[in-house]
mmCIF file with all atom_site columns, C-alpha atoms in Angstrom:
data_model
loop_
_atom_site.group_PDB
_atom_site.id
_atom_site.type_symbol
_atom_site.label_atom_id
_atom_site.label_alt_id
_atom_site.label_comp_id
_atom_site.label_asym_id
_atom_site.label_entity_id
_atom_site.label_seq_id
_atom_site.pdbx_PDB_ins_code
_atom_site.Cartn_x
_atom_site.Cartn_y
_atom_site.Cartn_z
_atom_site.occupancy
_atom_site.B_iso_or_equiv
_atom_site.pdbx_formal_charge
_atom_site.auth_seq_id
_atom_site.auth_comp_id
_atom_site.auth_asym_id
_atom_site.auth_atom_id
_atom_site.pdbx_PDB_model_num
ATOM 1   C CA . MET A 1 1   ? 0.000   0.000  0.000   1.00 89.00 ? 1   MET A CA 1
ATOM 2   C CA . PRO A 1 2   ? 1.359   3.437  -0.893  1.00 96.00 ? 2   PRO A CA 1
ATOM 3   C CA . LYS A 1 3   ? 2.471   5.455  2.115   1.00 98.00 ? 3   LYS A CA 1
ATOM 4   C CA . VAL A 1 4   ? 1.615   9.138  2.560   1.00 98.00 ? 4   VAL A CA 1
ATOM 5   C CA . LEU A 1 5   ? 3.812   11.576 4.473   1.00 98.00 ? 5   LEU A CA 1
ATOM 6   C CA . LEU A 1 6   ? 1.936   14.644 5.686   1.00 98.00 ? 6   LEU A CA 1
ATOM 7   C CA . VAL A 1 7   ? 4.532   17.332 6.436   1.00 98.00 ? 7   VAL A CA 1
ATOM 8   C CA . VAL A 1 8   ? 2.787   19.973 8.539   1.00 98.00 ? 8   VAL A CA 1
ATOM 9   C CA . GLY A 1 9   ? 4.307   23.439 8.848   1.00 98.00 ? 9   GLY A CA 1
ATOM 10  C CA . HIS A 1 10  ? 1.941   25.192 11.254  1.00 98.00 ? 10  HIS A CA 1
ATOM 11  C CA . PRO A 1 11  ? 3.765   27.096 14.041  1.00 98.00 ? 11  PRO A CA 1
ATOM 12  C CA . ASP A 1 12  ? 1.310   25.906 16.727  1.00 96.00 ? 12  ASP A CA 1
ATOM 13  C CA . LEU A 1 13  ? -0.973  23.174 15.478  1.00 96.00 ? 13  LEU A CA 1
ATOM 14  C CA . SER A 1 14  ? -2.645  22.816 18.873  1.00 94.00 ? 14  SER A CA 1
ATOM 15  C CA . ARG A 1 15  ? -3.982  26.393 18.574  1.00 94.00 ? 15  ARG A CA 1
ATOM 16  C CA . SER A 1 16  ? -5.007  26.091 14.947  1.00 96.00 ? 16  SER A CA 1
ATOM 17  C CA . LYS A 1 17  ? -8.598  25.640 13.937  1.00 96.00 ? 17  LYS A CA 1
ATOM 18  C CA . ALA A 1 18  ? -8.352  24.826 10.229  1.00 97.00 ? 18  ALA A CA 1
ATOM 19  C CA . ASN A 1 19  ? -4.969  23.109 9.980   1.00 98.00 ? 19  ASN A CA 1
ATOM 20  C CA . LYS A 1 20  ? -5.717  21.049 13.071  1.00 98.00 ? 20  LYS A CA 1
ATOM 21  C CA . ALA A 1 21  ? -9.082  19.979 11.632  1.00 98.00 ? 21  ALA A CA 1
ATOM 22  C CA . LEU A 1 22  ? -7.403  18.845 8.420   1.00 98.00 ? 22  LEU A CA 1
ATOM 23  C CA . VAL A 1 23  ? -4.710  16.903 10.284  1.00 98.00 ? 23  VAL A CA 1
ATOM 24  C CA . ASP A 1 24  ? -7.235  15.362 12.675  1.00 98.00 ? 24  ASP A CA 1
ATOM 25  C CA . ALA A 1 25  ? -9.305  14.207 9.690   1.00 98.00 ? 25  ALA A CA 1
ATOM 26  C CA . VAL A 1 26  ? -6.447  12.047 8.383   1.00 98.00 ? 26  VAL A CA 1
ATOM 27  C CA . ARG A 1 27  ? -4.532  11.145 11.531  1.00 97.00 ? 27  ARG A CA 1
ATOM 28  C CA . GLU A 1 28  ? -6.222  7.744  11.856  1.00 97.00 ? 28  GLU A CA 1
ATOM 29  C CA . LEU A 1 29  ? -5.546  6.646  8.263   1.00 98.00 ? 29  LEU A CA 1
ATOM 30  C CA . ALA A 1 30  ? -3.114  3.735  8.610   1.00 97.00 ? 30  ALA A CA 1
ATOM 31  C CA . HIS A 1 31  ? -1.066  4.657  5.540   1.00 98.00 ? 31  HIS A CA 1
ATOM 32  C CA . VAL A 1 32  ? -0.585  8.312  6.578   1.00 98.00 ? 32  VAL A CA 1
ATOM 33  C CA . THR A 1 33  ? 2.345   9.529  8.675   1.00 98.00 ? 33  THR A CA 1
ATOM 34  C CA . VAL A 1 34  ? 1.712   12.950 10.219  1.00 98.00 ? 34  VAL A CA 1
ATOM 35  C CA . HIS A 1 35  ? 4.963   14.853 10.650  1.00 98.00 ? 35  HIS A CA 1
ATOM 36  C CA . ASP A 1 36  ? 4.588   18.145 12.559  1.00 98.00 ? 36  ASP A CA 1
ATOM 37  C CA . LEU A 1 37  ? 7.747   20.154 11.871  1.00 98.00 ? 37  LEU A CA 1
ATOM 38  C CA . TYR A 1 38  ? 7.277   22.667 14.689  1.00 98.00 ? 38  TYR A CA 1
ATOM 39  C CA . ALA A 1 39  ? 6.687   19.903 17.261  1.00 98.00 ? 39  ALA A CA 1
ATOM 40  C CA . THR A 1 40  ? 9.697   17.968 15.980  1.00 98.00 ? 40  THR A CA 1
ATOM 41  C CA . TYR A 1 41  ? 12.071  20.934 15.676  1.00 98.00 ? 41  TYR A CA 1
ATOM 42  C CA . PRO A 1 42  ? 11.117  23.619 18.223  1.00 98.00 ? 42  PRO A CA 1
ATOM 43  C CA . ASP A 1 43  ? 14.771  24.726 18.137  1.00 98.00 ? 43  ASP A CA 1
ATOM 44  C CA . PHE A 1 44  ? 14.762  24.911 14.306  1.00 98.00 ? 44  PHE A CA 1
ATOM 45  C CA . ARG A 1 45  ? 17.642  22.400 14.184  1.00 98.00 ? 45  ARG A CA 1
ATOM 46  C CA . ILE A 1 46  ? 16.545  20.123 11.380  1.00 98.00 ? 46  ILE A CA 1
ATOM 47  C CA . ASP A 1 47  ? 17.923  16.584 11.170  1.00 98.00 ? 47  ASP A CA 1
ATOM 48  C CA . VAL A 1 48  ? 18.426  16.467 7.404   1.00 98.00 ? 48  VAL A CA 1
ATOM 49  C CA . ASP A 1 49  ? 19.272  12.737 7.292   1.00 98.00 ? 49  ASP A CA 1
ATOM 50  C CA . ALA A 1 50  ? 16.111  11.849 9.248   1.00 98.00 ? 50  ALA A CA 1
ATOM 51  C CA . GLU A 1 51  ? 13.979  14.093 7.032   1.00 98.00 ? 51  GLU A CA 1
ATOM 52  C CA . GLN A 1 52  ? 15.394  12.650 3.829   1.00 98.00 ? 52  GLN A CA 1
ATOM 53  C CA . ALA A 1 53  ? 14.845  9.121  5.159   1.00 98.00 ? 53  ALA A CA 1
ATOM 54  C CA . LEU A 1 54  ? 11.200  9.979  5.881   1.00 98.00 ? 54  LEU A CA 1
ATOM 55  C CA . LEU A 1 55  ? 10.729  11.322 2.376   1.00 98.00 ? 55  LEU A CA 1
ATOM 56  C CA . ALA A 1 56  ? 12.448  8.290  0.852   1.00 98.00 ? 56  ALA A CA 1
ATOM 57  C CA . GLU A 1 57  ? 10.161  5.795  2.569   1.00 98.00 ? 57  GLU A CA 1
ATOM 58  C CA . HIS A 1 58  ? 6.916   7.437  1.451   1.00 98.00 ? 58  HIS A CA 1
ATOM 59  C CA . ASP A 1 59  ? 5.237   7.415  -1.963  1.00 98.00 ? 59  ASP A CA 1
ATOM 60  C CA . VAL A 1 60  ? 3.140   10.565 -1.573  1.00 98.00 ? 60  VAL A CA 1
ATOM 61  C CA . VAL A 1 61  ? 4.200   13.759 0.195   1.00 98.00 ? 61  VAL A CA 1
ATOM 62  C CA . VAL A 1 62  ? 1.636   16.335 1.289   1.00 98.00 ? 62  VAL A CA 1
ATOM 63  C CA . PHE A 1 63  ? 3.001   19.746 2.261   1.00 98.00 ? 63  PHE A CA 1
ATOM 64  C CA . GLN A 1 64  ? 0.432   21.445 4.525   1.00 98.00 ? 64  GLN A CA 1
ATOM 65  C CA . TYR A 1 65  ? 0.718   24.893 6.056   1.00 98.00 ? 65  TYR A CA 1
ATOM 66  C CA . PRO A 1 66  ? -1.035  28.220 6.568   1.00 98.00 ? 66  PRO A CA 1
ATOM 67  C CA . VAL A 1 67  ? -0.046  30.869 4.052   1.00 97.00 ? 67  VAL A CA 1
ATOM 68  C CA . PHE A 1 68  ? 2.229   33.444 5.729   1.00 94.00 ? 68  PHE A CA 1
ATOM 69  C CA . TRP A 1 69  ? 2.814   36.560 3.630   1.00 93.00 ? 69  TRP A CA 1
ATOM 70  C CA . TYR A 1 70  ? 2.252   34.577 0.414   1.00 94.00 ? 70  TYR A CA 1
ATOM 71  C CA . ASN A 1 71  ? 4.774   31.947 1.410   1.00 95.00 ? 71  ASN A CA 1
ATOM 72  C CA . THR A 1 72  ? 5.426   29.063 3.752   1.00 96.00 ? 72  THR A CA 1
ATOM 73  C CA . THR A 1 73  ? 6.022   29.436 7.462   1.00 97.00 ? 73  THR A CA 1
ATOM 74  C CA . PRO A 1 74  ? 9.616   30.141 8.591   1.00 97.00 ? 74  PRO A CA 1
ATOM 75  C CA . LEU A 1 75  ? 10.512  26.611 9.742   1.00 98.00 ? 75  LEU A CA 1
ATOM 76  C CA . PHE A 1 76  ? 8.937   25.102 6.648   1.00 97.00 ? 76  PHE A CA 1
ATOM 77  C CA . LYS A 1 77  ? 11.101  27.344 4.446   1.00 97.00 ? 77  LYS A CA 1
ATOM 78  C CA . GLN A 1 78  ? 14.182  26.355 6.432   1.00 98.00 ? 78  GLN A CA 1
ATOM 79  C CA . TRP A 1 79  ? 13.158  22.705 6.042   1.00 98.00 ? 79  TRP A CA 1
ATOM 80  C CA . GLN A 1 80  ? 12.958  23.147 2.244   1.00 98.00 ? 80  GLN A CA 1
ATOM 81  C CA . ASP A 1 81  ? 16.357  24.842 2.129   1.00 97.00 ? 81  ASP A CA 1
ATOM 82  C CA . SER A 1 82  ? 17.991  22.172 4.312   1.00 98.00 ? 82  SER A CA 1
ATOM 83  C CA . VAL A 1 83  ? 16.330  18.967 3.096   1.00 98.00 ? 83  VAL A CA 1
ATOM 84  C CA . LEU A 1 84  ? 15.771  19.474 -0.621  1.00 98.00 ? 84  LEU A CA 1
ATOM 85  C CA . THR A 1 85  ? 19.436  19.325 -1.564  1.00 98.00 ? 85  THR A CA 1
ATOM 86  C CA . LEU A 1 86  ? 21.279  19.067 -4.868  1.00 98.00 ? 86  LEU A CA 1
ATOM 87  C CA . GLY A 1 87  ? 22.122  15.463 -5.688  1.00 97.00 ? 87  GLY A CA 1
ATOM 88  C CA . TRP A 1 88  ? 19.413  14.098 -3.424  1.00 98.00 ? 88  TRP A CA 1
ATOM 89  C CA . ALA A 1 89  ? 16.180  15.996 -4.055  1.00 98.00 ? 89  ALA A CA 1
ATOM 90  C CA . PHE A 1 90  ? 17.150  17.359 -7.453  1.00 98.00 ? 90  PHE A CA 1
ATOM 91  C CA . THR A 1 91  ? 19.872  16.989 -10.041 1.00 97.00 ? 91  THR A CA 1
ATOM 92  C CA . MET A 1 92  ? 21.294  19.309 -12.635 1.00 96.00 ? 92  MET A CA 1
ATOM 93  C CA . ASP A 1 93  ? 22.157  16.647 -15.214 1.00 96.00 ? 93  ASP A CA 1
ATOM 94  C CA . GLY A 1 94  ? 18.642  15.274 -15.699 1.00 90.00 ? 94  GLY A CA 1
ATOM 95  C CA . SER A 1 95  ? 19.289  12.041 -13.836 1.00 97.00 ? 95  SER A CA 1
ATOM 96  C CA . ALA A 1 96  ? 16.611  10.796 -11.452 1.00 98.00 ? 96  ALA A CA 1
ATOM 97  C CA . SER A 1 97  ? 16.456  12.369 -8.007  1.00 98.00 ? 97  SER A CA 1
ATOM 98  C CA . ARG A 1 98  ? 15.500  10.403 -4.875  1.00 98.00 ? 98  ARG A CA 1
ATOM 99  C CA . LEU A 1 99  ? 12.069  12.057 -5.123  1.00 98.00 ? 99  LEU A CA 1
ATOM 100 C CA . ALA A 1 100 ? 11.465  11.330 -8.809  1.00 98.00 ? 100 ALA A CA 1
ATOM 101 C CA . GLY A 1 101 ? 7.946   10.078 -9.466  1.00 98.00 ? 101 GLY A CA 1
ATOM 102 C CA . LYS A 1 102 ? 6.641   10.500 -5.925  1.00 98.00 ? 102 LYS A CA 1
ATOM 103 C CA . LYS A 1 103 ? 3.300   12.273 -5.810  1.00 98.00 ? 103 LYS A CA 1
ATOM 104 C CA . ALA A 1 104 ? 3.262   15.701 -4.168  1.00 98.00 ? 104 ALA A CA 1
ATOM 105 C CA . VAL A 1 105 ? 0.342   17.755 -2.914  1.00 98.00 ? 105 VAL A CA 1
ATOM 106 C CA . VAL A 1 106 ? 0.534   21.296 -1.561  1.00 98.00 ? 106 VAL A CA 1
ATOM 107 C CA . ALA A 1 107 ? -2.298  21.904 0.924   1.00 98.00 ? 107 ALA A CA 1
ATOM 108 C CA . VAL A 1 108 ? -2.690  25.457 2.159   1.00 98.00 ? 108 VAL A CA 1
ATOM 109 C CA . THR A 1 109 ? -5.022  27.416 4.368   1.00 98.00 ? 109 THR A CA 1
ATOM 110 C CA . ALA A 1 110 ? -5.601  31.114 3.802   1.00 97.00 ? 110 ALA A CA 1
ATOM 111 C CA . GLY A 1 111 ? -7.198  33.479 6.284   1.00 95.00 ? 111 GLY A CA 1
ATOM 112 C CA . VAL A 1 112 ? -9.241  35.458 3.793   1.00 96.00 ? 112 VAL A CA 1
ATOM 113 C CA . PRO A 1 113 ? -12.062 34.263 1.514   1.00 95.00 ? 113 PRO A CA 1
ATOM 114 C CA . ALA A 1 114 ? -11.334 32.921 -1.984  1.00 96.00 ? 114 ALA A CA 1
ATOM 115 C CA . ASP A 1 115 ? -12.477 36.088 -3.739  1.00 96.00 ? 115 ASP A CA 1
ATOM 116 C CA . HIS A 1 116 ? -9.396  37.845 -2.353  1.00 96.00 ? 116 HIS A CA 1
ATOM 117 C CA . TYR A 1 117 ? -7.277  35.461 -4.452  1.00 97.00 ? 117 TYR A CA 1
ATOM 118 C CA . THR A 1 118 ? -8.470  36.536 -7.881  1.00 96.00 ? 118 THR A CA 1
ATOM 119 C CA . PRO A 1 119 ? -7.047  39.066 -10.353 1.00 96.00 ? 119 PRO A CA 1
ATOM 120 C CA . GLU A 1 120 ? -9.857  41.400 -9.271  1.00 97.00 ? 120 GLU A CA 1
ATOM 121 C CA . GLY A 1 121 ? -9.500  40.709 -5.532  1.00 96.00 ? 121 GLY A CA 1
ATOM 122 C CA . SER A 1 122 ? -7.344  42.433 -2.958  1.00 96.00 ? 122 SER A CA 1
ATOM 123 C CA . ASN A 1 123 ? -4.356  40.158 -3.707  1.00 95.00 ? 123 ASN A CA 1
ATOM 124 C CA . GLN A 1 124 ? -4.754  40.726 -7.476  1.00 97.00 ? 124 GLN A CA 1
ATOM 125 C CA . ALA A 1 125 ? -3.615  37.155 -8.146  1.00 96.00 ? 125 ALA A CA 1
ATOM 126 C CA . THR A 1 126 ? -4.646  33.576 -7.574  1.00 97.00 ? 126 THR A CA 1
ATOM 127 C CA . ILE A 1 127 ? -3.126  31.631 -4.732  1.00 97.00 ? 127 ILE A CA 1
ATOM 128 C CA . GLU A 1 128 ? -1.489  29.354 -7.327  1.00 96.00 ? 128 GLU A CA 1
ATOM 129 C CA . THR A 1 129 ? 0.234   32.378 -8.866  1.00 96.00 ? 129 THR A CA 1
ATOM 130 C CA . LEU A 1 130 ? 1.383   33.693 -5.501  1.00 96.00 ? 130 LEU A CA 1
ATOM 131 C CA . LEU A 1 131 ? 2.702   30.259 -4.499  1.00 96.00 ? 131 LEU A CA 1
ATOM 132 C CA . SER A 1 132 ? 4.189   29.388 -7.895  1.00 96.00 ? 132 SER A CA 1
ATOM 133 C CA . ASN A 1 133 ? 7.543   28.747 -6.223  1.00 95.00 ? 133 ASN A CA 1
ATOM 134 C CA . TRP A 1 134 ? 6.026   25.437 -5.046  1.00 95.00 ? 134 TRP A CA 1
ATOM 135 C CA . HIS A 1 135 ? 5.343   24.304 -8.589  1.00 96.00 ? 135 HIS A CA 1
ATOM 136 C CA . ALA A 1 136 ? 8.896   25.183 -9.625  1.00 97.00 ? 136 ALA A CA 1
ATOM 137 C CA . THR A 1 137 ? 10.382  23.401 -6.597  1.00 97.00 ? 137 THR A CA 1
ATOM 138 C CA . LEU A 1 138 ? 8.293   20.259 -7.034  1.00 98.00 ? 138 LEU A CA 1
ATOM 139 C CA . ARG A 1 139 ? 9.038   20.151 -10.764 1.00 97.00 ? 139 ARG A CA 1
ATOM 140 C CA . LEU A 1 140 ? 12.778  20.527 -10.098 1.00 97.00 ? 140 LEU A CA 1
ATOM 141 C CA . CYS A 1 141 ? 12.601  17.681 -7.574  1.00 98.00 ? 141 CYS A CA 1
ATOM 142 C CA . GLN A 1 142 ? 10.834  15.543 -10.216 1.00 98.00 ? 142 GLN A CA 1
ATOM 143 C CA . PHE A 1 143 ? 7.651   15.043 -8.179  1.00 98.00 ? 143 PHE A CA 1
ATOM 144 C CA . ASP A 1 144 ? 4.413   13.973 -9.845  1.00 98.00 ? 144 ASP A CA 1
ATOM 145 C CA . ILE A 1 145 ? 2.540   17.197 -8.984  1.00 98.00 ? 145 ILE A CA 1
ATOM 146 C CA . GLN A 1 146 ? -1.065  16.770 -7.880  1.00 98.00 ? 146 GLN A CA 1
ATOM 147 C CA . PRO A 1 147 ? -3.697  19.539 -7.696  1.00 97.00 ? 147 PRO A CA 1
ATOM 148 C CA . MET A 1 148 ? -3.297  22.019 -4.848  1.00 97.00 ? 148 MET A CA 1
ATOM 149 C CA . VAL A 1 149 ? -5.658  21.761 -1.874  1.00 98.00 ? 149 VAL A CA 1
ATOM 150 C CA . LYS A 1 150 ? -6.881  25.199 -0.809  1.00 98.00 ? 150 LYS A CA 1
ATOM 151 C CA . LEU A 1 151 ? -8.988  26.155 2.185   1.00 98.00 ? 151 LEU A CA 1
ATOM 152 C CA . TYR A 1 152 ? -9.933  29.832 2.238   1.00 97.00 ? 152 TYR A CA 1
ATOM 153 C CA . GLY A 1 153 ? -11.465 32.083 4.876   1.00 96.00 ? 153 GLY A CA 1
ATOM 154 C CA . THR A 1 154 ? -9.926  30.354 7.870   1.00 95.00 ? 154 THR A CA 1
ATOM 155 C CA . ALA A 1 155 ? -9.669  33.635 9.787   1.00 93.00 ? 155 ALA A CA 1
ATOM 156 C CA . PHE A 1 156 ? -12.668 35.347 8.184   1.00 90.00 ? 156 PHE A CA 1
ATOM 157 C CA . GLY A 1 157 ? -15.830 33.650 7.035   1.00 85.00 ? 157 GLY A CA 1
ATOM 158 C CA . LEU A 1 158 ? -15.252 29.899 7.117   1.00 94.00 ? 158 LEU A CA 1
ATOM 159 C CA . SER A 1 159 ? -18.214 28.233 8.807   1.00 96.00 ? 159 SER A CA 1
ATOM 160 C CA . GLY A 1 160 ? -17.986 25.144 10.962  1.00 95.00 ? 160 GLY A CA 1
ATOM 161 C CA . GLU A 1 161 ? -19.961 23.271 8.307   1.00 97.00 ? 161 GLU A CA 1
ATOM 162 C CA . ASP A 1 162 ? -17.544 24.325 5.580   1.00 97.00 ? 162 ASP A CA 1
ATOM 163 C CA . LEU A 1 163 ? -14.562 23.323 7.721   1.00 98.00 ? 163 LEU A CA 1
ATOM 164 C CA . ALA A 1 164 ? -16.101 19.909 8.424   1.00 98.00 ? 164 ALA A CA 1
ATOM 165 C CA . ALA A 1 165 ? -16.770 19.427 4.702   1.00 98.00 ? 165 ALA A CA 1
ATOM 166 C CA . ALA A 1 166 ? -13.183 20.403 3.845   1.00 98.00 ? 166 ALA A CA 1
ATOM 167 C CA . ALA A 1 167 ? -11.819 17.988 6.465   1.00 98.00 ? 167 ALA A CA 1
ATOM 168 C CA . LYS A 1 168 ? -13.957 15.194 5.024   1.00 98.00 ? 168 LYS A CA 1
ATOM 169 C CA . GLN A 1 169 ? -12.710 15.939 1.497   1.00 98.00 ? 169 GLN A CA 1
ATOM 170 C CA . TYR A 1 170 ? -9.107  15.982 2.760   1.00 98.00 ? 170 TYR A CA 1
ATOM 171 C CA . ASN A 1 171 ? -9.644  12.587 4.378   1.00 98.00 ? 171 ASN A CA 1
ATOM 172 C CA . GLU A 1 172 ? -11.073 11.243 1.118   1.00 98.00 ? 172 GLU A CA 1
ATOM 173 C CA . LEU A 1 173 ? -8.145  12.643 -0.891  1.00 98.00 ? 173 LEU A CA 1
ATOM 174 C CA . LEU A 1 174 ? -5.472  11.130 1.340   1.00 98.00 ? 174 LEU A CA 1
ATOM 175 C CA . ALA A 1 175 ? -7.429  7.867  1.606   1.00 98.00 ? 175 ALA A CA 1
ATOM 176 C CA . SER A 1 176 ? -7.559  7.710  -2.212  1.00 97.00 ? 176 SER A CA 1
ATOM 177 C CA . PHE A 1 177 ? -3.778  7.362  -2.394  1.00 97.00 ? 177 PHE A CA 1
ATOM 178 C CA . ALA A 1 178 ? -4.100  3.954  -0.709  1.00 93.00 ? 178 ALA A CA 1
ATOM 179 C CA . ALA A 1 179 ? -6.240  2.612  -3.546  1.00 81.00 ? 179 ALA A CA 1
#
């Protein structure tokens, strides 16, 4: 059965409403490993060998975090810089990386409603455009890029019903990788 690694980059998952709901929705799936970066590395000292081993033993990697200033959270960015190294996560000569062919999903939560992430909205761009660095990174690492998971309005406007529906859909998505 394919194994899913859920790399969570929320600074305090215990105080999160949306990210915690998403994680809780998949925590009991037997093929999913939940890896909370901030709980694992409160000192920001990342064990690169351990992180690369985790990535190597999983078939699907889900990168979940709240959008911070149109980017990842600080520890998550440090994790990318430390773990996704030349010769391991990507190559310059076209040869296969250690991540080649693994499925990758970027799952983000955004505080404002979806209409803010349109060319006409306050951000004047889609969330995919603002986070296009993910697509470039995943492509460089030779991942099989899956559609982005987006949950909007987590600070403004997301109802409990909508959050429950999103958590259910997240569970179904991650469960589908076991099929």
